[in-house]
């Protein structure tokens, strides 16, 4: 394999507007963005309750969320496959090998990550922001928004980490999506398929998309932090 030639071919694919390649990118981004959007609010509320609430079993629940982060995505995909298959309890939904199944799988993958990291953000926040907002007569949603603004950078880091996790995972997407072209083939599954066939140009091009995404997200977080630091000085 000529690495230089493969890289040139990959760059050419990116800038030539290849419909297959950009269709794969579109599937990957649409599925992952929708998955994280659907779980963001529930994860935020649960993380806040775990950080500021006092109820029995709170630390046990938090431990379960922390443990769920380490479950391999292929195991989640296998369990979801068995649930959604025709013989499974959710077979009537007819979701297997569809984008809906991929979204559901990615929701399960990123949910504990969001809860754990947002809990840490709230736990390390200044409680006076929450208490002051309530004292001044703010409603609960408005007080929560004030607290979120105080710890916006750790919350943004949690979102970036969860999104990076699901847009690069391959096990769950392969199991429940089936890697169907123009339907459920996303960036990680396409890279795995093309590499197994020895067609590395498309895999390298898709890898470049993920690399650019990672750099862009980290630049966004660093820029936001830097801008806020300049305002406080």
CSV table of C-alpha atoms in Angstrom, one decimal, residues 2-228:
chain,number,residue,atom,x,y,z
A,2,UNK,CA,1.4,3.4,-1.1
A,3,UNK,CA,0.5,5.7,1.9
A,4,UNK,CA,1.2,8.9,0.0
A,5,UNK,CA,-0.9,7.9,-3.0
A,6,UNK,CA,-3.7,6.7,-0.6
A,7,UNK,CA,-3.7,10.0,1.2
A,8,UNK,CA,-3.8,11.9,-2.1
A,9,UNK,CA,-6.8,9.8,-3.2
A,10,UNK,CA,-8.5,10.4,0.1
A,11,UNK,CA,-8.1,14.2,-0.2
A,12,UNK,CA,-9.4,14.0,-3.8
A,13,UNK,CA,-12.5,12.1,-2.6
A,14,UNK,CA,-13.1,14.8,0.1
A,15,UNK,CA,-12.9,17.7,-2.3
A,16,UNK,CA,-14.6,16.0,-5.3
A,17,UNK,CA,-18.0,16.0,-3.7
A,18,UNK,CA,-18.2,12.2,-3.8
A,19,UNK,CA,-21.9,11.4,-3.1
A,20,UNK,CA,-21.3,8.1,-1.5
A,21,UNK,CA,-18.7,9.5,0.9
A,22,UNK,CA,-20.7,12.5,1.9
A,23,UNK,CA,-23.8,10.4,2.2
A,24,UNK,CA,-22.0,8.3,4.8
A,25,UNK,CA,-20.9,11.5,6.6
A,26,UNK,CA,-24.5,12.7,6.5
A,27,UNK,CA,-25.9,9.5,8.1
A,28,UNK,CA,-23.2,9.6,10.8
A,29,UNK,CA,-23.8,13.2,11.8
A,30,UNK,CA,-27.6,13.1,11.6
A,31,UNK,CA,-27.9,9.9,13.7
A,32,UNK,CA,-25.4,11.0,16.4
A,33,UNK,CA,-26.7,14.6,16.7
A,34,UNK,CA,-30.3,13.3,17.0
A,35,UNK,CA,-29.3,10.7,19.6
A,36,UNK,CA,-27.5,13.2,21.8
A,37,UNK,CA,-30.2,15.8,21.4
A,38,UNK,CA,-32.9,13.3,22.7
A,39,UNK,CA,-31.0,12.4,25.8
A,40,UNK,CA,-29.5,15.8,26.7
A,41,UNK,CA,-32.4,17.1,28.8
A,42,UNK,CA,-33.1,13.9,30.7
A,43,UNK,CA,-29.4,13.4,31.4
A,44,UNK,CA,-29.1,17.0,32.6
A,45,UNK,CA,-32.0,16.7,35.0
A,46,UNK,CA,-30.8,13.4,36.4
A,47,UNK,CA,-27.3,14.8,36.8
A,48,UNK,CA,-28.6,17.8,38.7
A,49,UNK,CA,-30.8,15.6,40.9
A,50,UNK,CA,-27.8,13.4,41.8
A,51,UNK,CA,-25.6,16.4,42.6
A,52,UNK,CA,-28.1,18.6,44.5
A,53,UNK,CA,-30.8,16.2,45.7
A,54,UNK,CA,-30.8,14.1,48.8
A,55,UNK,CA,-32.6,10.8,48.5
A,56,UNK,CA,-32.0,7.1,49.3
A,57,UNK,CA,-29.9,5.2,46.8
A,58,UNK,CA,-28.4,8.3,45.2
A,59,UNK,CA,-24.8,7.1,45.3
A,60,UNK,CA,-25.9,3.6,44.2
A,61,UNK,CA,-27.6,5.2,41.1
A,62,UNK,CA,-24.5,7.3,40.4
A,63,UNK,CA,-22.3,4.2,40.7
A,64,UNK,CA,-24.5,2.4,38.1
A,65,UNK,CA,-24.2,5.3,35.7
A,66,UNK,CA,-20.4,5.3,36.1
A,67,UNK,CA,-20.3,1.6,35.6
A,68,UNK,CA,-22.4,1.7,32.4
A,69,UNK,CA,-19.8,4.0,30.8
A,70,UNK,CA,-17.4,1.0,30.6
A,71,UNK,CA,-19.7,-1.4,28.9
A,72,UNK,CA,-18.4,-2.1,25.4
A,73,UNK,CA,-20.6,-0.8,22.6
A,74,UNK,CA,-20.7,-4.1,20.9
A,75,UNK,CA,-22.3,-5.6,24.0
A,76,UNK,CA,-25.0,-2.9,24.0
A,77,UNK,CA,-25.5,-3.6,20.3
A,78,UNK,CA,-25.9,-7.3,21.0
A,79,UNK,CA,-28.5,-6.8,23.7
A,80,UNK,CA,-30.3,-4.3,21.6
A,81,UNK,CA,-30.2,-6.7,18.6
A,82,UNK,CA,-31.8,-9.4,20.7
A,83,UNK,CA,-34.5,-7.0,21.9
A,84,UNK,CA,-35.3,-5.7,18.4
A,85,UNK,CA,-35.1,-9.0,16.4
A,86,UNK,CA,-38.2,-10.7,15.3
A,87,UNK,CA,-38.0,-13.2,18.2
A,88,UNK,CA,-37.3,-10.4,20.7
A,89,UNK,CA,-39.8,-8.6,22.9
A,90,UNK,CA,-39.6,-5.4,20.7
A,91,UNK,CA,-39.6,-7.2,17.4
A,92,UNK,CA,-43.0,-5.7,16.5
A,93,UNK,CA,-41.4,-2.3,16.3
A,94,UNK,CA,-39.5,-3.4,13.1
A,95,UNK,CA,-36.6,-1.1,14.0
A,96,UNK,CA,-33.7,-3.5,13.4
A,97,UNK,CA,-31.3,-2.4,10.6
A,98,UNK,CA,-32.7,1.1,10.6
A,99,UNK,CA,-31.4,4.5,11.6
A,100,UNK,CA,-33.9,4.5,14.4
A,101,UNK,CA,-32.2,1.5,15.9
A,102,UNK,CA,-28.8,3.2,15.6
A,103,UNK,CA,-30.2,6.3,17.3
A,104,UNK,CA,-31.6,4.2,20.1
A,105,UNK,CA,-28.3,2.4,20.5
A,106,UNK,CA,-26.3,5.6,20.6
A,107,UNK,CA,-28.7,7.1,23.1
A,108,UNK,CA,-27.9,4.2,25.4
A,109,UNK,CA,-24.2,4.6,24.9
A,110,UNK,CA,-24.0,8.4,25.5
A,111,UNK,CA,-26.6,8.7,28.3
A,112,UNK,CA,-24.4,7.5,31.2
A,113,UNK,CA,-21.5,9.5,29.9
A,114,UNK,CA,-23.6,12.7,30.0
A,115,UNK,CA,-25.0,11.9,33.4
A,116,UNK,CA,-21.7,11.2,35.0
A,117,UNK,CA,-19.8,14.1,33.5
A,118,UNK,CA,-22.7,16.6,34.1
A,119,UNK,CA,-23.0,15.4,37.7
A,120,UNK,CA,-19.3,16.2,38.2
A,121,UNK,CA,-19.8,19.6,36.7
A,122,UNK,CA,-22.8,20.3,39.0
A,123,UNK,CA,-20.9,18.8,42.0
A,124,UNK,CA,-18.0,21.2,41.5
A,125,UNK,CA,-20.2,24.2,40.8
A,126,UNK,CA,-20.7,27.0,43.3
A,127,UNK,CA,-24.0,26.2,45.1
A,128,UNK,CA,-24.4,29.9,45.9
A,129,UNK,CA,-25.5,30.5,42.3
A,130,UNK,CA,-28.4,28.1,42.7
A,131,UNK,CA,-29.3,29.4,46.2
A,132,UNK,CA,-29.0,33.1,45.2
A,133,UNK,CA,-31.3,32.6,42.2
A,134,UNK,CA,-33.9,30.9,44.4
A,135,UNK,CA,-33.6,33.6,47.0
A,136,UNK,CA,-34.2,36.3,44.4
A,137,UNK,CA,-37.4,34.7,43.5
A,138,UNK,CA,-36.4,32.9,40.3
A,139,UNK,CA,-38.4,29.9,39.2
A,140,UNK,CA,-36.8,26.5,39.3
A,141,UNK,CA,-36.1,26.4,35.5
A,142,UNK,CA,-34.6,29.9,35.6
A,143,UNK,CA,-32.5,29.0,38.6
A,144,UNK,CA,-31.3,25.9,36.8
A,145,UNK,CA,-30.4,27.9,33.7
A,146,UNK,CA,-28.3,30.3,36.0
A,147,UNK,CA,-26.5,27.3,37.4
A,148,UNK,CA,-25.9,25.8,34.0
A,149,UNK,CA,-24.4,29.1,32.9
A,150,UNK,CA,-22.0,29.1,35.9
A,151,UNK,CA,-20.7,25.6,34.9
A,152,UNK,CA,-21.2,25.9,31.1
A,153,UNK,CA,-17.7,24.9,30.2
A,154,UNK,CA,-17.7,21.5,32.0
A,155,UNK,CA,-21.2,20.9,30.6
A,156,UNK,CA,-19.9,21.7,27.1
A,157,UNK,CA,-17.0,19.3,27.7
A,158,UNK,CA,-19.5,16.6,28.6
A,159,UNK,CA,-21.5,17.1,25.4
A,160,UNK,CA,-18.3,17.0,23.3
A,161,UNK,CA,-17.1,13.9,25.0
A,162,UNK,CA,-20.4,12.1,24.6
A,163,UNK,CA,-20.8,13.1,21.0
A,164,UNK,CA,-17.2,12.1,20.2
A,165,UNK,CA,-17.9,8.7,21.8
A,166,UNK,CA,-21.0,7.9,19.8
A,167,UNK,CA,-19.9,9.3,16.4
A,168,UNK,CA,-16.8,7.0,16.5
A,169,UNK,CA,-18.4,3.9,18.0
A,170,UNK,CA,-18.6,0.9,15.6
A,171,UNK,CA,-19.9,-2.1,17.5
A,172,UNK,CA,-23.4,-1.0,18.3
A,173,UNK,CA,-24.0,0.7,14.9
A,174,UNK,CA,-22.8,-2.5,13.1
A,175,UNK,CA,-25.0,-4.8,15.2
A,176,UNK,CA,-28.3,-2.9,15.0
A,177,UNK,CA,-27.7,-0.9,11.8
A,178,UNK,CA,-26.4,-3.6,9.5
A,179,UNK,CA,-24.0,-1.2,7.6
A,180,UNK,CA,-26.5,-0.7,4.7
A,181,UNK,CA,-25.3,1.7,2.1
A,182,UNK,CA,-27.3,5.0,1.8
A,183,UNK,CA,-29.3,3.9,4.9
A,184,UNK,CA,-27.3,2.9,8.0
A,185,UNK,CA,-23.7,3.0,6.9
A,186,UNK,CA,-21.9,5.6,9.0
A,187,UNK,CA,-18.3,6.7,9.2
A,188,UNK,CA,-16.9,4.0,11.6
A,189,UNK,CA,-18.7,1.1,9.9
A,190,UNK,CA,-17.7,2.3,6.5
A,191,UNK,CA,-14.0,2.6,7.6
A,192,UNK,CA,-14.2,-1.0,8.9
A,193,UNK,CA,-15.8,-2.3,5.7
A,194,UNK,CA,-13.5,-0.5,3.3
A,195,UNK,CA,-10.3,-1.4,5.2
A,196,UNK,CA,-11.4,-5.1,5.2
A,197,UNK,CA,-11.7,-4.9,1.4
A,198,UNK,CA,-8.3,-3.3,1.0
A,199,UNK,CA,-9.9,0.0,-0.3
A,200,UNK,CA,-8.2,2.4,2.0
A,201,UNK,CA,-8.8,5.7,0.2
A,202,UNK,CA,-12.4,6.1,1.4
A,203,UNK,CA,-11.5,4.9,4.9
A,204,UNK,CA,-8.7,7.5,5.1
A,205,UNK,CA,-11.0,10.2,3.8
A,206,UNK,CA,-13.6,9.4,6.4
A,207,UNK,CA,-10.9,9.2,9.1
A,208,UNK,CA,-9.9,12.8,8.1
A,209,UNK,CA,-13.5,13.9,8.6
A,210,UNK,CA,-13.4,12.5,12.2
A,211,UNK,CA,-10.0,14.1,12.8
A,212,UNK,CA,-11.2,17.5,11.6
A,213,UNK,CA,-14.3,17.1,13.7
A,214,UNK,CA,-12.2,16.4,16.8
A,215,UNK,CA,-10.0,19.3,16.2
A,216,UNK,CA,-13.0,21.6,15.6
A,217,UNK,CA,-14.8,20.6,18.8
A,218,UNK,CA,-11.7,21.0,20.9
A,219,UNK,CA,-10.9,24.3,19.3
A,220,UNK,CA,-14.5,25.5,20.1
A,221,UNK,CA,-14.1,24.5,23.7
A,222,UNK,CA,-10.7,26.1,24.1
A,223,UNK,CA,-11.9,29.3,22.3
A,224,UNK,CA,-14.9,29.6,24.6
A,225,UNK,CA,-12.8,29.1,27.7
A,226,UNK,CA,-10.2,31.6,26.5
A,227,UNK,CA,-12.9,34.2,25.6
A,228,UNK,CA,-14.5,33.9,29.1
